[in-house]
Short mmCIF file of C-alpha atoms in Angstrom, two decimals:
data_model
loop_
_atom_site.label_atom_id
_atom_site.label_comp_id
_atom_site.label_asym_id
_atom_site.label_seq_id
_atom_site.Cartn_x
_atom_site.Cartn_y
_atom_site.Cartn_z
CA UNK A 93 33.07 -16.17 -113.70
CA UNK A 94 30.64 -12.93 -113.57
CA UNK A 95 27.35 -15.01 -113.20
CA UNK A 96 29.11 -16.74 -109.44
CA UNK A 97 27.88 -14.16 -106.95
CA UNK A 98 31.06 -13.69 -104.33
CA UNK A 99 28.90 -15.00 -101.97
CA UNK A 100 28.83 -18.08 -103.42
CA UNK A 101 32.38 -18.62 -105.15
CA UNK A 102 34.58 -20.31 -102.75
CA UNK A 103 31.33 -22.99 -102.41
CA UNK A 104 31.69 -23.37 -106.23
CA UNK A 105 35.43 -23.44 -106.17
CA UNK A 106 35.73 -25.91 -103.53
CA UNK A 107 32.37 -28.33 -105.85
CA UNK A 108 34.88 -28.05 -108.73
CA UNK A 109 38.22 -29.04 -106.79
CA UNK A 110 36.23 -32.05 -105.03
CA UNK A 111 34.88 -33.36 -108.26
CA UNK A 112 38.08 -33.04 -110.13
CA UNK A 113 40.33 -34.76 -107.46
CA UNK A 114 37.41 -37.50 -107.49
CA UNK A 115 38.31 -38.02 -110.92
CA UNK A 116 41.79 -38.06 -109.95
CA UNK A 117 41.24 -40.76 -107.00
CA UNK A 118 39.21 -43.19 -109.92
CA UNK A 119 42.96 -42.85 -111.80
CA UNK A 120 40.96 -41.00 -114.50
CA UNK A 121 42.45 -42.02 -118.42
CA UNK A 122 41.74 -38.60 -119.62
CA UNK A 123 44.28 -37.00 -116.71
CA UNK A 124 46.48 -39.26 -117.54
CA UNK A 125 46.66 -38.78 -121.16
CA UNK A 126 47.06 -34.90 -121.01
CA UNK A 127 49.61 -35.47 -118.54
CA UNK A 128 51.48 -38.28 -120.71
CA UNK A 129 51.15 -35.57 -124.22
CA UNK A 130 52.50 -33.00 -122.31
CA UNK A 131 56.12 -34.89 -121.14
CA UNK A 132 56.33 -37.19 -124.23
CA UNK A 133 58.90 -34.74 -125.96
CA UNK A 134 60.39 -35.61 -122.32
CA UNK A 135 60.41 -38.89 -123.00
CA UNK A 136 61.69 -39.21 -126.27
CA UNK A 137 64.57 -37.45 -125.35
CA UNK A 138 65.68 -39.27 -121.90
CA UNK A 139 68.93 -40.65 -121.87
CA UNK A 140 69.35 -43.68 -119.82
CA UNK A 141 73.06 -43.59 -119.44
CA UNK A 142 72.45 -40.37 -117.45
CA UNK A 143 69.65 -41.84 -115.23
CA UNK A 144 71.96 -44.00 -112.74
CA UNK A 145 74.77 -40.64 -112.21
CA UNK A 146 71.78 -38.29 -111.38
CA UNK A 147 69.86 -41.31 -109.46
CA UNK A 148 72.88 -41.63 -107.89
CA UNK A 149 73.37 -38.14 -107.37
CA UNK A 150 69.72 -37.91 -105.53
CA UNK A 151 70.45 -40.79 -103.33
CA UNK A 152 73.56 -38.99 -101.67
CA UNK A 153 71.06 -36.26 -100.31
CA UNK A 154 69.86 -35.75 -96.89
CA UNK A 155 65.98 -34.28 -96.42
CA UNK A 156 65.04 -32.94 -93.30
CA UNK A 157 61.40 -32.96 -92.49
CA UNK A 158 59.74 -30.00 -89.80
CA UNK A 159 57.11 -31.07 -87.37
CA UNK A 160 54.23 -30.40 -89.84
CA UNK A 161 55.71 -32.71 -92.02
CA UNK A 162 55.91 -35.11 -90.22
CA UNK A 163 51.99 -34.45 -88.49
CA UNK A 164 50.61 -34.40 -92.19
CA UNK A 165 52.56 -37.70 -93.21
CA UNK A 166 50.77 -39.11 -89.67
CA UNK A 167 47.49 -37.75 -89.57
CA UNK A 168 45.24 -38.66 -92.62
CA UNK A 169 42.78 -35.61 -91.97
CA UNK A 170 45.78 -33.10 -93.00
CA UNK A 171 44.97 -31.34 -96.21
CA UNK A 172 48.56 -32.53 -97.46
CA UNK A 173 48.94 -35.76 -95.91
CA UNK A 174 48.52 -37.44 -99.68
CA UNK A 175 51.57 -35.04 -100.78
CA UNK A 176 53.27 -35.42 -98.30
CA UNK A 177 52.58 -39.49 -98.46
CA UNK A 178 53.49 -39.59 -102.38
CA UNK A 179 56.92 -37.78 -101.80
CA UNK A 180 57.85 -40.42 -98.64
CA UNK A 181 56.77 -43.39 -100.85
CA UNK A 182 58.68 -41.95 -103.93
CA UNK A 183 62.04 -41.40 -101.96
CA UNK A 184 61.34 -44.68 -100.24
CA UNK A 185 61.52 -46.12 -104.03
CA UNK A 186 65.00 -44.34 -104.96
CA UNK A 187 66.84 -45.53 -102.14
CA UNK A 188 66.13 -41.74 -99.90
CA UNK A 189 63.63 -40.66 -96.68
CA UNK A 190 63.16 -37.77 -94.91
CA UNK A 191 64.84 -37.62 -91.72
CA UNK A 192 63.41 -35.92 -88.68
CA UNK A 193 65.38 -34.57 -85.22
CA UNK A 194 64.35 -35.99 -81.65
CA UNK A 195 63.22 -32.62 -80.66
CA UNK A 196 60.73 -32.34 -83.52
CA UNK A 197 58.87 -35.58 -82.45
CA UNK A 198 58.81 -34.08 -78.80
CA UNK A 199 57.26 -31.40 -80.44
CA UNK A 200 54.60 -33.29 -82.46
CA UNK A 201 53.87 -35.56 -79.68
CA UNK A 202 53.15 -31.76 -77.74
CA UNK A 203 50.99 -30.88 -79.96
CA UNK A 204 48.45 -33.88 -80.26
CA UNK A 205 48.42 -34.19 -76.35
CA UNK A 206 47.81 -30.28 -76.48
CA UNK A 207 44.48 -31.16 -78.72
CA UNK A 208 43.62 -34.17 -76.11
CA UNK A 209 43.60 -32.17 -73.64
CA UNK A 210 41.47 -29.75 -75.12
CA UNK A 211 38.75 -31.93 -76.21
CA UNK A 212 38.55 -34.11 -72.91
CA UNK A 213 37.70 -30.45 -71.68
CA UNK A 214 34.32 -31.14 -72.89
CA UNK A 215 33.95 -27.12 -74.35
CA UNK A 216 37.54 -26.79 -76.19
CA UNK A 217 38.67 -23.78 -76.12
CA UNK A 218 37.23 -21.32 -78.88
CA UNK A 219 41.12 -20.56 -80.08
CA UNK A 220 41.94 -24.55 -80.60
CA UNK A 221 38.58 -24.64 -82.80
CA UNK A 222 39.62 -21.80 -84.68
CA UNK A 223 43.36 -23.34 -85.35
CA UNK A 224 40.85 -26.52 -86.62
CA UNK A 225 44.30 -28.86 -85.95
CA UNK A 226 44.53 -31.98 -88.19
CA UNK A 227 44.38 -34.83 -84.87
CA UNK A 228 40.91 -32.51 -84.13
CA UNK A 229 39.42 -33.15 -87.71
CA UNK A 230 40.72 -36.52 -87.72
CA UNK A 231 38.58 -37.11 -84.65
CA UNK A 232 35.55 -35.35 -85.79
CA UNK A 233 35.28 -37.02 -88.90
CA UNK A 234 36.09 -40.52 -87.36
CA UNK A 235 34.87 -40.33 -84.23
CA UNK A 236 33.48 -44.26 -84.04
CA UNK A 237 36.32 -45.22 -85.60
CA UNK A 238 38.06 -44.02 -82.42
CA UNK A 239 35.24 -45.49 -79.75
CA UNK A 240 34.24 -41.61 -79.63
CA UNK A 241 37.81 -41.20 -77.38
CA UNK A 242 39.90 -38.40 -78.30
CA UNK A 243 42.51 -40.19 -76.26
CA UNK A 244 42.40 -43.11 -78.40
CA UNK A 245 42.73 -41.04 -81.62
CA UNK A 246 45.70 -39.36 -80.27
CA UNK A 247 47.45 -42.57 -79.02
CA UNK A 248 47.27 -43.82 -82.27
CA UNK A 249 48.86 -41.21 -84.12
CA UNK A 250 51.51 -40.87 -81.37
CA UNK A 251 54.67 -42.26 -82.23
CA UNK A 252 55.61 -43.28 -78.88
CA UNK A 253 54.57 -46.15 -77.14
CA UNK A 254 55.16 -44.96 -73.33
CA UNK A 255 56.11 -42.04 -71.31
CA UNK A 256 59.75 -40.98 -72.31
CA UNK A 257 60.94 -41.17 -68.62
CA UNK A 258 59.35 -44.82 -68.77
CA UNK A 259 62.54 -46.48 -71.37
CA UNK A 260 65.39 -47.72 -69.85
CA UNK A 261 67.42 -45.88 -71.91
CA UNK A 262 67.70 -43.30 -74.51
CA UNK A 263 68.31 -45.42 -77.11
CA UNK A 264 65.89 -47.37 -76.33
CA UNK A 265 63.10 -44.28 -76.90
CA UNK A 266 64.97 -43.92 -79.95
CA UNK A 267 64.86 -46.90 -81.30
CA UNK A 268 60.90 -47.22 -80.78
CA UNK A 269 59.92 -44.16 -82.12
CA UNK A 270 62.15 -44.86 -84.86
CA UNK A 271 59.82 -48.02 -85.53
CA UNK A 272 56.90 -46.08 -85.74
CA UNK A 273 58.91 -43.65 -87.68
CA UNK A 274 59.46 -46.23 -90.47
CA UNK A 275 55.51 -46.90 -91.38
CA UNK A 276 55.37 -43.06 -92.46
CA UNK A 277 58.47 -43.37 -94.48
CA UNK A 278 60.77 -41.46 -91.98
CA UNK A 279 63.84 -41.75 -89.80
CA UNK A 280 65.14 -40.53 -87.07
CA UNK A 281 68.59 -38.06 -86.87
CA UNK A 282 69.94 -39.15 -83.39
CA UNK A 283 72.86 -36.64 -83.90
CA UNK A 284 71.89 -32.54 -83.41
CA UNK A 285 72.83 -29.47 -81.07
CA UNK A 286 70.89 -27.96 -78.35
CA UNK A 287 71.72 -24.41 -77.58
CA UNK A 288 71.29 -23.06 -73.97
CA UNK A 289 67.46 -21.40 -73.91
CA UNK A 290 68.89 -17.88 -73.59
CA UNK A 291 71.04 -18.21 -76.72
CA UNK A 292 68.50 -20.24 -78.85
CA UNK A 293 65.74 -16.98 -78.32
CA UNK A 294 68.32 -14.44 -79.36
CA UNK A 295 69.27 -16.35 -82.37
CA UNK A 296 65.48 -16.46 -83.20
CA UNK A 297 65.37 -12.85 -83.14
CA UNK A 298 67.58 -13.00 -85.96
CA UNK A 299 65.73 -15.40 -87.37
CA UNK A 300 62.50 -13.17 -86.81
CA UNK A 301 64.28 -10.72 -88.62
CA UNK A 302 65.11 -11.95 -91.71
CA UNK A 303 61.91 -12.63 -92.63
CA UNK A 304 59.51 -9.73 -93.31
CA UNK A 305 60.28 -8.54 -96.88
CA UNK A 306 61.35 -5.07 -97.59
CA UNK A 307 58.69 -4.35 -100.09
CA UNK A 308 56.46 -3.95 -96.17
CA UNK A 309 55.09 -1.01 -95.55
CA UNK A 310 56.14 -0.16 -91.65
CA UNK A 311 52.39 -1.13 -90.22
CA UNK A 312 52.86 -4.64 -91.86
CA UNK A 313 56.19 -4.85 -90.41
CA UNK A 314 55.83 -3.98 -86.64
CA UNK A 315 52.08 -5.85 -87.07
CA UNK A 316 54.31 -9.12 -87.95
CA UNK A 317 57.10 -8.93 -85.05
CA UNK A 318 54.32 -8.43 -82.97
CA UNK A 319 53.09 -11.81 -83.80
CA UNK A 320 55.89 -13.37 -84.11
CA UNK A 321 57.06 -12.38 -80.45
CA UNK A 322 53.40 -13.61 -79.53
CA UNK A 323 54.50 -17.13 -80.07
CA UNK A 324 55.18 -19.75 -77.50
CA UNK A 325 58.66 -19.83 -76.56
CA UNK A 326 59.01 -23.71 -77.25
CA UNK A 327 57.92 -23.06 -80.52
CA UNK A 328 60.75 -20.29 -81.10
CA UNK A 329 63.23 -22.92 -79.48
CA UNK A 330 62.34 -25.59 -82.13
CA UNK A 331 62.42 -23.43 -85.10
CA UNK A 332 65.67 -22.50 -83.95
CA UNK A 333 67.07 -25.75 -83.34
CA UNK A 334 65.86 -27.12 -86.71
CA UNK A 335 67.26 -23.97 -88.63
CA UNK A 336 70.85 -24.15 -87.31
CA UNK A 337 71.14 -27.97 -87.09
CA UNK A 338 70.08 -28.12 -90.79
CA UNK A 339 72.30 -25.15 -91.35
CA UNK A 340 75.46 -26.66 -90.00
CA UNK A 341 74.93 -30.34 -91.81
CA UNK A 342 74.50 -28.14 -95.06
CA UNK A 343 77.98 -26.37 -94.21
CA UNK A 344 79.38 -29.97 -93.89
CA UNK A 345 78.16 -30.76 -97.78
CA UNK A 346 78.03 -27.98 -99.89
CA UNK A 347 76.08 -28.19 -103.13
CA UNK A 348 77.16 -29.85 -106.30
CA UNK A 349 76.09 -29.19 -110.01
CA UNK A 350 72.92 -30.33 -109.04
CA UNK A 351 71.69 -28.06 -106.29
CA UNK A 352 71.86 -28.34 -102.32
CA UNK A 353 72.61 -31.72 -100.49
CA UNK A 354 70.77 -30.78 -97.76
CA UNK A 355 66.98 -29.39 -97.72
CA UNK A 356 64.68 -28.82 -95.17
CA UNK A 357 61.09 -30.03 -95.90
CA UNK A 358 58.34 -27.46 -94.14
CA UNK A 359 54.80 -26.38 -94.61
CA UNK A 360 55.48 -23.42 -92.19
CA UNK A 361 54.28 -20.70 -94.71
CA UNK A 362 53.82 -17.82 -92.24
CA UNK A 363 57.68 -18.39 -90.33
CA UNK A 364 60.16 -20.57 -92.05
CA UNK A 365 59.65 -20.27 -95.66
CA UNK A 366 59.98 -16.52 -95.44
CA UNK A 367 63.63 -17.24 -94.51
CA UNK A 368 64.24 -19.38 -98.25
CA UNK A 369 66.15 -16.26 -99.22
CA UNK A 370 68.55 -16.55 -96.44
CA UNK A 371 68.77 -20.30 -96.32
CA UNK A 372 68.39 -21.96 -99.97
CA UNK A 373 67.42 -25.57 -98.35
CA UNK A 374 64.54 -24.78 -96.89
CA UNK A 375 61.38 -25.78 -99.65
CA UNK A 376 57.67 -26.10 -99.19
CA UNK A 377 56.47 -29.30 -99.78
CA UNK A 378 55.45 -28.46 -103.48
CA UNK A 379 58.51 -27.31 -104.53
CA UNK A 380 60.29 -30.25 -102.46
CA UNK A 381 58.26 -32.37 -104.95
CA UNK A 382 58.90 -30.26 -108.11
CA UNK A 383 62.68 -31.00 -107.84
CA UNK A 384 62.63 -34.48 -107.09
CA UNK A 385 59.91 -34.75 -110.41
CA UNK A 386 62.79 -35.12 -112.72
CA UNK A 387 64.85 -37.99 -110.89
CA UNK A 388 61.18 -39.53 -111.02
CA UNK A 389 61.51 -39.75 -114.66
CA UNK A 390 64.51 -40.97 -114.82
CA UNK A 391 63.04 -44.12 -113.17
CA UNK A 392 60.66 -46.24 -114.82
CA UNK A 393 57.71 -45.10 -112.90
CA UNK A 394 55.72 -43.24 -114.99
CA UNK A 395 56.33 -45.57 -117.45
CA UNK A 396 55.09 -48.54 -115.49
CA UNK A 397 52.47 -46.91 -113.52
CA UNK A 398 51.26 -44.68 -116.47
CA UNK A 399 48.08 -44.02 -115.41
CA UNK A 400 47.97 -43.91 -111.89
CA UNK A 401 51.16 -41.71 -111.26
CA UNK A 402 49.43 -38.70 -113.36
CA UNK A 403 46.74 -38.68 -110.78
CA UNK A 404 48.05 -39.53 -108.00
CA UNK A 405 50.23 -36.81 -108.54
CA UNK A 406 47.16 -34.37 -109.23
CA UNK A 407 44.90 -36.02 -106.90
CA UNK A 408 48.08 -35.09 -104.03
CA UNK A 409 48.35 -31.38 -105.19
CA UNK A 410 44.72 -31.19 -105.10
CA UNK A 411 43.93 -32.38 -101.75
CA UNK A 412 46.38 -29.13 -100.39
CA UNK A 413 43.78 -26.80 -101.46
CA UNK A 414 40.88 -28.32 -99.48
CA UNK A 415 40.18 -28.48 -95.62
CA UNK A 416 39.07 -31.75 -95.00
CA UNK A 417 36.93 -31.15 -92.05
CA UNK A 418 36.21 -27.27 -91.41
CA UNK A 419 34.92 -26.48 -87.71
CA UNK A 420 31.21 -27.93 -87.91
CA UNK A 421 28.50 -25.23 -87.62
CA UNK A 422 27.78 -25.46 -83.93
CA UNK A 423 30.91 -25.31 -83.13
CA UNK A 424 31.47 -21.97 -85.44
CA UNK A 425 28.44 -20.47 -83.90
CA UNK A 426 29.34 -21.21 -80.24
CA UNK A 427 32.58 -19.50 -81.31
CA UNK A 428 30.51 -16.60 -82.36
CA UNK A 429 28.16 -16.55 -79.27
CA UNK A 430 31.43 -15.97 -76.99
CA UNK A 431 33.51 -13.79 -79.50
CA UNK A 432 32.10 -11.76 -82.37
CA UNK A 433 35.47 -11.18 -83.49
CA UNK A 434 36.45 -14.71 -84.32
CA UNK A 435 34.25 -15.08 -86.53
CA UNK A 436 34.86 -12.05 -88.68
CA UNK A 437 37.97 -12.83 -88.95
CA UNK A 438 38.41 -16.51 -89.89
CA UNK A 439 34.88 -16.04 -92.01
CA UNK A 440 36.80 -16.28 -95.40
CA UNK A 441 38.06 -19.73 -94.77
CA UNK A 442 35.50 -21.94 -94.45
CA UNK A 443 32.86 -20.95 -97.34
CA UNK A 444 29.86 -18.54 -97.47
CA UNK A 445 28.03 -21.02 -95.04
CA UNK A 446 30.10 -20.55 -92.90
CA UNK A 447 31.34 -16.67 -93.59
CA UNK A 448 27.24 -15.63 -93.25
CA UNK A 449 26.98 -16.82 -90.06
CA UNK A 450 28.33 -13.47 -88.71
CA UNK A 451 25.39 -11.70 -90.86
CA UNK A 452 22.39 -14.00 -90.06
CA UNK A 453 23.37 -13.67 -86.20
CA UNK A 454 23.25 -9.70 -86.23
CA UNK A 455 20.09 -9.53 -87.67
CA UNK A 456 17.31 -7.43 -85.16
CA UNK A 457 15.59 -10.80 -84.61
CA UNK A 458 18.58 -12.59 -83.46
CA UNK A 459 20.68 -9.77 -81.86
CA UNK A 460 19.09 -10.49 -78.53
CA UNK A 461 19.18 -14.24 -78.02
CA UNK A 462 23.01 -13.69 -78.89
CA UNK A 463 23.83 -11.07 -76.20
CA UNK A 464 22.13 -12.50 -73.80
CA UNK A 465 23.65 -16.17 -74.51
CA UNK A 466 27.44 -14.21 -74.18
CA UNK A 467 26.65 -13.83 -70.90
CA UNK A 468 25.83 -17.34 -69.90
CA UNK A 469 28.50 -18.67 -68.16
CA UNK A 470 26.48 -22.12 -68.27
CA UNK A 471 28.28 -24.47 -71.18
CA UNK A 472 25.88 -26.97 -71.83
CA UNK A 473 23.39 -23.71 -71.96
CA UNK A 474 25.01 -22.40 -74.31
CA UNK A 475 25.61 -25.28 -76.33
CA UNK A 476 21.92 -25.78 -76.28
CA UNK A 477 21.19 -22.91 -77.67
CA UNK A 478 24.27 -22.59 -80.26
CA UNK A 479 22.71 -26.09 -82.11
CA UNK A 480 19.25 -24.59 -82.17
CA UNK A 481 20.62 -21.30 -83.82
CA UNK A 482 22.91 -23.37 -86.04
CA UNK A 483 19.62 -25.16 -87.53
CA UNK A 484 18.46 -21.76 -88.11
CA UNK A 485 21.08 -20.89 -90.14
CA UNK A 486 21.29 -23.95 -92.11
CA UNK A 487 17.71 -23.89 -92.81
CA UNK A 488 18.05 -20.11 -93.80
CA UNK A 489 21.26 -20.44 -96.13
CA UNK A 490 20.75 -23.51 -98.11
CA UNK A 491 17.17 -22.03 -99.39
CA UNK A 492 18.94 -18.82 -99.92
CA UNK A 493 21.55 -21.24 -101.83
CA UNK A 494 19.41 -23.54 -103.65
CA UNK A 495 17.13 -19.91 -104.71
CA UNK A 496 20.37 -18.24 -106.63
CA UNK A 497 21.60 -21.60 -108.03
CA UNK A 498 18.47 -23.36 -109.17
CA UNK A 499 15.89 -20.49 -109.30
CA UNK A 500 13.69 -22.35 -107.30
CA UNK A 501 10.16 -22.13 -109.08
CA UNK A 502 8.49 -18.85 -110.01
CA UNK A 503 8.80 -15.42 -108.42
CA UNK A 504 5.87 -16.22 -106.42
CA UNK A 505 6.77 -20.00 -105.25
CA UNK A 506 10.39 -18.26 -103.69
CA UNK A 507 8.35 -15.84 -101.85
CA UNK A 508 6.33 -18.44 -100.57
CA UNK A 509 9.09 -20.64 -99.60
CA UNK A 510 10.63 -17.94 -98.07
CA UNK A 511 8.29 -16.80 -96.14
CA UNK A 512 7.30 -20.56 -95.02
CA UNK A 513 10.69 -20.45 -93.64
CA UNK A 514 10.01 -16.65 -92.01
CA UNK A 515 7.26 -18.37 -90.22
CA UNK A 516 9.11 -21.62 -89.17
CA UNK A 517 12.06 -19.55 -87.89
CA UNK A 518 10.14 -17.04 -85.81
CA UNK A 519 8.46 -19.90 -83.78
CA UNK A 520 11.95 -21.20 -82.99
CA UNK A 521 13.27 -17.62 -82.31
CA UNK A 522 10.09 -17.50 -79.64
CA UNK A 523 11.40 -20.68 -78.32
CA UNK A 524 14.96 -19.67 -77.71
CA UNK A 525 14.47 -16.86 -76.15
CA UNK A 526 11.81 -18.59 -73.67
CA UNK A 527 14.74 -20.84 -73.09
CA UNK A 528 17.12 -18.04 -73.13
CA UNK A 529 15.33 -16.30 -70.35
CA UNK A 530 14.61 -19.51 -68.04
CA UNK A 531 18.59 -20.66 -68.14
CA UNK A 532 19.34 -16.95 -66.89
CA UNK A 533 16.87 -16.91 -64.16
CA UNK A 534 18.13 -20.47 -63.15
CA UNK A 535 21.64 -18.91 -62.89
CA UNK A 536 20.36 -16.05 -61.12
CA UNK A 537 19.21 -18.39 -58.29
CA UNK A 538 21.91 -20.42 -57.98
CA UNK A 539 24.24 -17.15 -57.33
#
């Protein structure tokens, strides 16, 4: 598209995905007409003697789910928690579920008490905001819905009802969380392996080491194990555990004419799905629900739910390429205000507003409120000042925006406009750094 600036593109790209999954979501005739055209050579040709043996065939298989699985089938705000959703229910309706290990709900219950703990903090940590978890957006976007309580939002996603030291037994913590486990379409594997620590982190350095590619140059390479060591040892542990305890069931049942028996389900892009090569049951979520497509047409449903399955199915594969609730403004330019670095480098994921914030703040009129707020050690200061500047910005991007994509009037009436805001933003700039300078002398005093 030569006439979308690339300052403007992912905004466009993201207005065309949101409209088109709308349509989706409204089970759109058109969709499902396409959709129905395409497969009806598909459908002519189905046998129905072979539907039960494959059915059949499908329902003998075991699916193993990782922990970000499971967190997108639990938290609505996930980006895949409709795909994820779609291929639960659909296994649900053959007879199959996913199955998840104890130690992988140990680690998603981590994780959302990791984010409570956070937020209760009152400033969250500028690394959390960056990660923008899925609990975190849930709770930003529904934030009455939760009596403004991140504690409340992550007791109900937890799927635990007390302390696991609290049950009377361990089949007794089992058997609740497999309860809650149910709702999402899952169940719990009681039986799995622990390795001893020591042994788990050496097999993960095999594990590390399968995955770079060999098409790397050596930079890419080193730059990778680097990160890859960087990561929390519990995390290392799990990956582990899940690997090898998948591994060894998929030993147990080789593969038939069909494929594996065993997969492993995982959205873990950057570790675990670089090791597909080495371990052919491991599948993203997309290409989990590309193979089970065919046994779903060898049931009735897109027969029976002809037009809603087409978009549901779209309207699911959709939702994966949009972030649901990006870090809000203030919160990006608080970010900024304590680390110039984030910024640049997460600036391609959240949209030119977003992305521009790094240019708007560097400009000679704002240089100086911004190193002089980094060395505020007062929060609520600098919060202060971070949802002043964030107006600023705002103000400043969406005439810039509404200027390229509308052409705003004549030459002269965007001059005007712009220099109305020139004006408007200058008086605030005067303002801040009035307020900028009082805050530091208060903080002088107090030392």
């Amino acid at each position: 598209m030569p006439e979308i600036s690339d300052r403007y593109f992912h905004d466009w790209r993201e207005g065309f995905l949101k409209g088109l999954r709308r349509c989706a979501q409204e089970e759109n005739i058109y969709i499902a007409s396409v959709f129905h055209n395409v497969l009806a050579t598909y459908y002519l040709n189905r046998s129905r003697a072979a539907s039960p043996y494959q059915l059949e065939k499908l329902q003998s298989r075991t699916f193993y789910a990782d922990t970000n699985v499971l967190y997108a089938a639990s938290v609505d705000a996930s980006n895949f928690h409709e795909l994820i959703e779609y291929i639960a229910s659909r296994l649900e309706a053959i007879g199959a579920k996913l199955l998840v290990y104890p130690f992988t709900v140990e680690e998603y219950e981590t994780s959302i008490a990791h984010v409570q703990s956070e937020v209760s903090r009152g400033d969250p940590h500028q690394a959390m905001v960056q990660r923008n978890p899925w609990l975190y957006q849930e709770f930003q976007t529904n934030r009455d819905k939760y009596l403004n309580s991140i504690a409340v939002c992550r007791r109900t996603h937890s799927l635990v009802g007390q302390e696991r030291g609290n049950y009377d037994s361990i089949d007794d913590y089992y058997d609740d969380v497999d309860q809650h486990l149910e709702s999402l379409g899952f169940r719990l594997r009681r039986e799995f392996e622990l390795y001893d620590d020591e042994v788990a982190l050496e097999e993960w350095v095999d594990l590390r080491n399968m995955m770079p590619p060999n098409h790397w140059s050596e930079d890419r390479y080193w730059d990778f194990i680097y990160k890859q060591d960087s990561r929390p040892d519990a995390q290392k542990l799990h990956d582990v555990h899940l690997v090898k305890n998948v591994q060894r069931e998929s030993e147990k049942l080789p593969g038939d004419e069909l494929g594996p028996q065993i997969f492993l389900v995982t959205l873990d892009f950057r570790q675990l799905l670089r090791l597909r090569g080495q371990f052919p049951f491991i599948l993203s979520a997309q290409q989990f629900l590309e193979f089970i497509l065919p046994y779903l047409f060898l049931s009735d449903i897109p027969l029976v739910e002809a037009r809603q399955f087409p978009n549901v199915m779209l309207g699911a594969e959709l939702s994966v390429l949009l972030v649901k609730q990006p870090p809000s403004l203030v919160e990006t330019v608080r970010g900024f205000l304590k680390n110039s670095s984030w910024q640049e480098r997460e600036a391609g994921n959240y949209g030119s507003k977003i992305g521009e914030i790094a240019r708007i703040l560097t400009e000679e009129r704002l240089s100086g409120i911004v190193s002089g707020t980094r060395e505020l050690s007062d929060t609520e200061a600098v919060n202060a000042i971070s949802e002043k500047i964030a107006e600023l910005v705002e103000e400043q991007h969406d005439l810039e925006e509404r200027v390229y994509f509308s052409g705003f009037g004549s030459e002269s009436e965007r001059i005007r406009k712009m220099n109305e805001l020139i004006v408007k933003q200058e008086r605030q700039i005067t303002k801040l750094q009035r307020k900028l300078r009082y805050t530091r002398s208060q903080a002088r005093r107090r030392r």
